[in-house]
CSV table of N, CA, C and O in Angstrom, one decimal:
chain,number,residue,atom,x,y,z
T,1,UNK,N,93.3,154.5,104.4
T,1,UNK,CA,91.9,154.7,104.0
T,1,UNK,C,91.1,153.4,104.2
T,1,UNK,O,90.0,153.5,104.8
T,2,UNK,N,91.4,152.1,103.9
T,2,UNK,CA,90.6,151.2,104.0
T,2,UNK,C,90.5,150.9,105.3
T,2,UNK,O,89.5,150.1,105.5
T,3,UNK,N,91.3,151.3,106.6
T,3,UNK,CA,91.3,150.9,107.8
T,3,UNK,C,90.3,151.6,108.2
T,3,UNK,O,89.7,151.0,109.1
T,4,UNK,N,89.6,153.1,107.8
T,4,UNK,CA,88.8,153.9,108.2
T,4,UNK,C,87.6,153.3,107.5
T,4,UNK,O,86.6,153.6,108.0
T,5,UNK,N,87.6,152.3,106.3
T,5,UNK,CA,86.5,152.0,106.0
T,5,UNK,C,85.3,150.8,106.3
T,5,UNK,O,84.1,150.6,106.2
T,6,UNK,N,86.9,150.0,107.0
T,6,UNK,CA,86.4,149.1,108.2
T,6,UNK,C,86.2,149.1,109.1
T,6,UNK,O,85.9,148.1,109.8
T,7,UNK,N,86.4,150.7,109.7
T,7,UNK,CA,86.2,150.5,110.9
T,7,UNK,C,84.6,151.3,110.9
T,7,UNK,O,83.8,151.1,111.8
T,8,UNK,N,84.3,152.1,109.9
T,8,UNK,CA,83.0,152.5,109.9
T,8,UNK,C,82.3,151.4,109.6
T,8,UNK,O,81.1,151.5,110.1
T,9,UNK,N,82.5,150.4,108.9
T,9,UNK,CA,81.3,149.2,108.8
T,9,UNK,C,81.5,148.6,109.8
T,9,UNK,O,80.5,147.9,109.9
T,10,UNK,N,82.3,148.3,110.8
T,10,UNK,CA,82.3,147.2,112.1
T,10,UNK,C,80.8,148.9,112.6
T,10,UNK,O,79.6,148.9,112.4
T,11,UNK,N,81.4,149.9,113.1
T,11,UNK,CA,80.4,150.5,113.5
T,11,UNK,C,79.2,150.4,113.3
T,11,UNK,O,78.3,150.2,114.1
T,12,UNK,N,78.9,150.3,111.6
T,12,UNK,CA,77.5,149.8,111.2
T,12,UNK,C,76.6,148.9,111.2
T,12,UNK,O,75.4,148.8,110.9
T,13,UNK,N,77.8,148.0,111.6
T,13,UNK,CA,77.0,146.7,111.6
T,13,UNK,C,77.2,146.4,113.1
T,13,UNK,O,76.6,145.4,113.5
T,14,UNK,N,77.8,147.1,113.9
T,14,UNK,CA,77.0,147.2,116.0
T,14,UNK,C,75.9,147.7,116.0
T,14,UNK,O,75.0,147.2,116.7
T,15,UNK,N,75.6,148.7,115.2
T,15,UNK,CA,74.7,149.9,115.2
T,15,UNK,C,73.6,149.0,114.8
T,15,UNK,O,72.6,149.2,115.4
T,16,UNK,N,73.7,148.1,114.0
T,16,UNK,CA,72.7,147.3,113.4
T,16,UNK,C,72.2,146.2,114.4
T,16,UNK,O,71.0,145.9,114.6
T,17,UNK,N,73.4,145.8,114.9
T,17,UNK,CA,72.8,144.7,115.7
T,17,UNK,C,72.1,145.0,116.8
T,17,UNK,O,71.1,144.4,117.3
T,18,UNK,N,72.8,146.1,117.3
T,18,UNK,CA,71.9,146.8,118.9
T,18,UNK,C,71.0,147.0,118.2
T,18,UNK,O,70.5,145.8,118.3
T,19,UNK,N,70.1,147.6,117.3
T,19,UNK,CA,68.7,147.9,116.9
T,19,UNK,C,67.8,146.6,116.6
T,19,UNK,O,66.6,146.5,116.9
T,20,UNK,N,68.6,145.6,116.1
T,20,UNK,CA,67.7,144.6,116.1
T,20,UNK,C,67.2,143.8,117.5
T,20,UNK,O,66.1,143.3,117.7
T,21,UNK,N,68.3,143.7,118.3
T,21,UNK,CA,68.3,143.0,119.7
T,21,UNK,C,67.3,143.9,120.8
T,21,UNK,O,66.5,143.4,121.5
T,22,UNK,N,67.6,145.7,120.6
T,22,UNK,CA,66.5,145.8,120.9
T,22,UNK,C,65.1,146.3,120.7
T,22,UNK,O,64.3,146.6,121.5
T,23,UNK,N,65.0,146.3,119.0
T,23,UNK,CA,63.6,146.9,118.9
T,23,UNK,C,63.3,145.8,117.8
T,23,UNK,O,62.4,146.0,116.9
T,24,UNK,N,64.1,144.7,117.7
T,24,UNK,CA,63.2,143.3,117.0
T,24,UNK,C,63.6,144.0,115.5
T,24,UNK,O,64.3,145.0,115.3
T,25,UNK,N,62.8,143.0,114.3
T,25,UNK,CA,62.6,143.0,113.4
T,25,UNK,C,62.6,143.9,112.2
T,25,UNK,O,63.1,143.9,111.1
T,26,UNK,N,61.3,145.1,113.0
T,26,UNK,CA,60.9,146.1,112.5
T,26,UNK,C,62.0,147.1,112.9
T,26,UNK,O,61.9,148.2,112.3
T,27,UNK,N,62.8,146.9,113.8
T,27,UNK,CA,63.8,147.9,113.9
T,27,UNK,C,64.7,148.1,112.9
T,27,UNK,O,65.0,149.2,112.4
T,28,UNK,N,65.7,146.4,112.4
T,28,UNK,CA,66.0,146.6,111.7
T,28,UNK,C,65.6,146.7,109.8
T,28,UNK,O,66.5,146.6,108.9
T,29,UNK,N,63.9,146.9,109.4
T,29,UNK,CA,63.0,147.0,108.5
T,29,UNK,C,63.3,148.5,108.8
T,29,UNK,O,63.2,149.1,107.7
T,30,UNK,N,63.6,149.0,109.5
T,30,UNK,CA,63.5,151.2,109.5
T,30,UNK,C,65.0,151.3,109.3
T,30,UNK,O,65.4,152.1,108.5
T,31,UNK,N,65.8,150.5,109.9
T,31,UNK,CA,67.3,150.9,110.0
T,31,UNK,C,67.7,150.8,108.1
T,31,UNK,O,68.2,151.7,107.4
T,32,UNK,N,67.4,149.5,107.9
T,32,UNK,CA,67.8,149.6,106.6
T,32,UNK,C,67.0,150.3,105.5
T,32,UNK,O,67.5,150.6,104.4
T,33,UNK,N,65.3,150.7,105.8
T,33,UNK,CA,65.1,151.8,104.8
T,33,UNK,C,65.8,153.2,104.8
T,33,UNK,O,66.0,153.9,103.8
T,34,UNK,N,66.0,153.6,106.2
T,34,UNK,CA,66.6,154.7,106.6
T,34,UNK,C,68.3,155.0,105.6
T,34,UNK,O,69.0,156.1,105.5
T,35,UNK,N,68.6,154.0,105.2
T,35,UNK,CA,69.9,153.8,104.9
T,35,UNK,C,69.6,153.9,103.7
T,35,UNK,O,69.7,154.9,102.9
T,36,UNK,N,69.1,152.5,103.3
T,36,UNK,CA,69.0,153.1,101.5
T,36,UNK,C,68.0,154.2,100.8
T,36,UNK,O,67.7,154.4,99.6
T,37,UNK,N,67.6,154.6,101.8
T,37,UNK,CA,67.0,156.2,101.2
T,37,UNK,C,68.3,157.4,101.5
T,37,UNK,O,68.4,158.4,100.9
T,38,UNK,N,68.9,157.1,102.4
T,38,UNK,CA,70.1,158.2,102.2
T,38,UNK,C,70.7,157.9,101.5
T,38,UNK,O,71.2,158.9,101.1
T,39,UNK,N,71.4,156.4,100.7
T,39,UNK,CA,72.2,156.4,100.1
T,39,UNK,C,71.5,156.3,98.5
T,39,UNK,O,72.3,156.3,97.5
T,40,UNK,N,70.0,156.3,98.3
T,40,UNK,CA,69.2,156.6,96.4
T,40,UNK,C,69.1,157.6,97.0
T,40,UNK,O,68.8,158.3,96.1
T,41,UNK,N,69.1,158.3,97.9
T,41,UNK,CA,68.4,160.0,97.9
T,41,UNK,C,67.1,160.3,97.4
T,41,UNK,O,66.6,161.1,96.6
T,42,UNK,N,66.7,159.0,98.3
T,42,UNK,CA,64.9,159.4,98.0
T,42,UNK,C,64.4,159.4,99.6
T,42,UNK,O,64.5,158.6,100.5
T,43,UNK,N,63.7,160.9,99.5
T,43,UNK,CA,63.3,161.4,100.7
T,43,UNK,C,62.2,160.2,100.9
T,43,UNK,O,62.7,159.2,101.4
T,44,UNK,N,61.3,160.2,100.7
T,44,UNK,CA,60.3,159.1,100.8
T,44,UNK,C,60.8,158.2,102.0
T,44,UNK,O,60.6,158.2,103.2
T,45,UNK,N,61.6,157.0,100.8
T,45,UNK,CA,62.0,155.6,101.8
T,45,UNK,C,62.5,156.2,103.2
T,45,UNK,O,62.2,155.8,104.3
T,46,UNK,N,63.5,157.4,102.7
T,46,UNK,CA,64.5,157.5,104.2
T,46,UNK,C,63.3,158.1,105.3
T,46,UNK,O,63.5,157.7,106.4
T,47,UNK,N,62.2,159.1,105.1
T,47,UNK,CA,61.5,159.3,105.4
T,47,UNK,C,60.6,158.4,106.6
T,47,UNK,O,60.5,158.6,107.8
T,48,UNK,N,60.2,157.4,105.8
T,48,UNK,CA,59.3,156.3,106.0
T,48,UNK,C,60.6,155.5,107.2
T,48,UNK,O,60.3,155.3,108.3
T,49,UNK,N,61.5,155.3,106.9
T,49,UNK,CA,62.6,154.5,107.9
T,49,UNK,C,62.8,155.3,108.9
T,49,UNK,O,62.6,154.8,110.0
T,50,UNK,N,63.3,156.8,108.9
T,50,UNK,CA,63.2,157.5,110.1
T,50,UNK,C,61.7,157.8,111.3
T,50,UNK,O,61.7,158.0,112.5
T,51,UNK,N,60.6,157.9,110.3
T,51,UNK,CA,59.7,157.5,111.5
T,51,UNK,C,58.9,156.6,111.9
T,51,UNK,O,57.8,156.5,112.5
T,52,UNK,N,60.1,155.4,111.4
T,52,UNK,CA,59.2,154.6,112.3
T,52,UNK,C,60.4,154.1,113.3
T,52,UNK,O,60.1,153.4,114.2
T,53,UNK,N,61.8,154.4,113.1
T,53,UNK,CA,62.5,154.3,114.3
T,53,UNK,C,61.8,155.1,115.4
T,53,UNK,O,61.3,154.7,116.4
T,54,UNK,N,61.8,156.5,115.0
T,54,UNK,CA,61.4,157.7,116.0
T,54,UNK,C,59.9,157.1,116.4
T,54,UNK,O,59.3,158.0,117.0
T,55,UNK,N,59.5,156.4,116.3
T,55,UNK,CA,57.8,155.7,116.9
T,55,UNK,C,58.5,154.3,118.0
T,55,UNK,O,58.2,154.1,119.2
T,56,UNK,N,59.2,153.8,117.4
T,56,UNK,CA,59.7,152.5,118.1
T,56,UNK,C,60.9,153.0,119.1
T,56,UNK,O,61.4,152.2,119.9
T,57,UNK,N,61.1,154.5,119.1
T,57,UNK,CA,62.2,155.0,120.3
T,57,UNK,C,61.3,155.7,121.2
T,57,UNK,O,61.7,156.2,122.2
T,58,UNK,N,60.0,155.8,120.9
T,58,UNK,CA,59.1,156.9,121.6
T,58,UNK,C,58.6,155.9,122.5
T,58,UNK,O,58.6,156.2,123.7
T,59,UNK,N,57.9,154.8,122.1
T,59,UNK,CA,57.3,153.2,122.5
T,59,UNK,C,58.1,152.7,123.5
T,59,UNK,O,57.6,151.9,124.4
T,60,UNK,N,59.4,153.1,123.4
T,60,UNK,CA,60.2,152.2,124.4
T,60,UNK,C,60.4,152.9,125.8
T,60,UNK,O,60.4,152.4,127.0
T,61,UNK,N,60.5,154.7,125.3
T,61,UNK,CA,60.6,154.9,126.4
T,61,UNK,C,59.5,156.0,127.3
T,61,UNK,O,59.7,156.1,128.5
């Protein structure tokens, strides 16, 4: 179990770093609301963090 649980946080924190490298600051400002609104289970934050990735993925391409 703990090898699966490092290996999901090495994942999360690639995941993290490509988001910041390429959509800057504010990318990772959505990545991490996105996150701690799924993990308090408040629609709101995760809300607010998923569209503004989905704005900064639309921007790019």
């Amino acid at each position: 179990m703990p090898l699966v649980a490092l290996a999901a946080a090495a994942l999360a924190i690639g995941f993290e770093q490509l988001i910041q490298w390429k959509y800057g600051p504010l990318g990772i400002i959505a990545f991490v609301a996105l996150s701690v609104g799924l993990k308090a289970r408040n629609t709101a934050i995760s809300g607010l963090g998923a569209v503004i990735l989905v704005m900064l993925l639309a921007q790019s391409g």
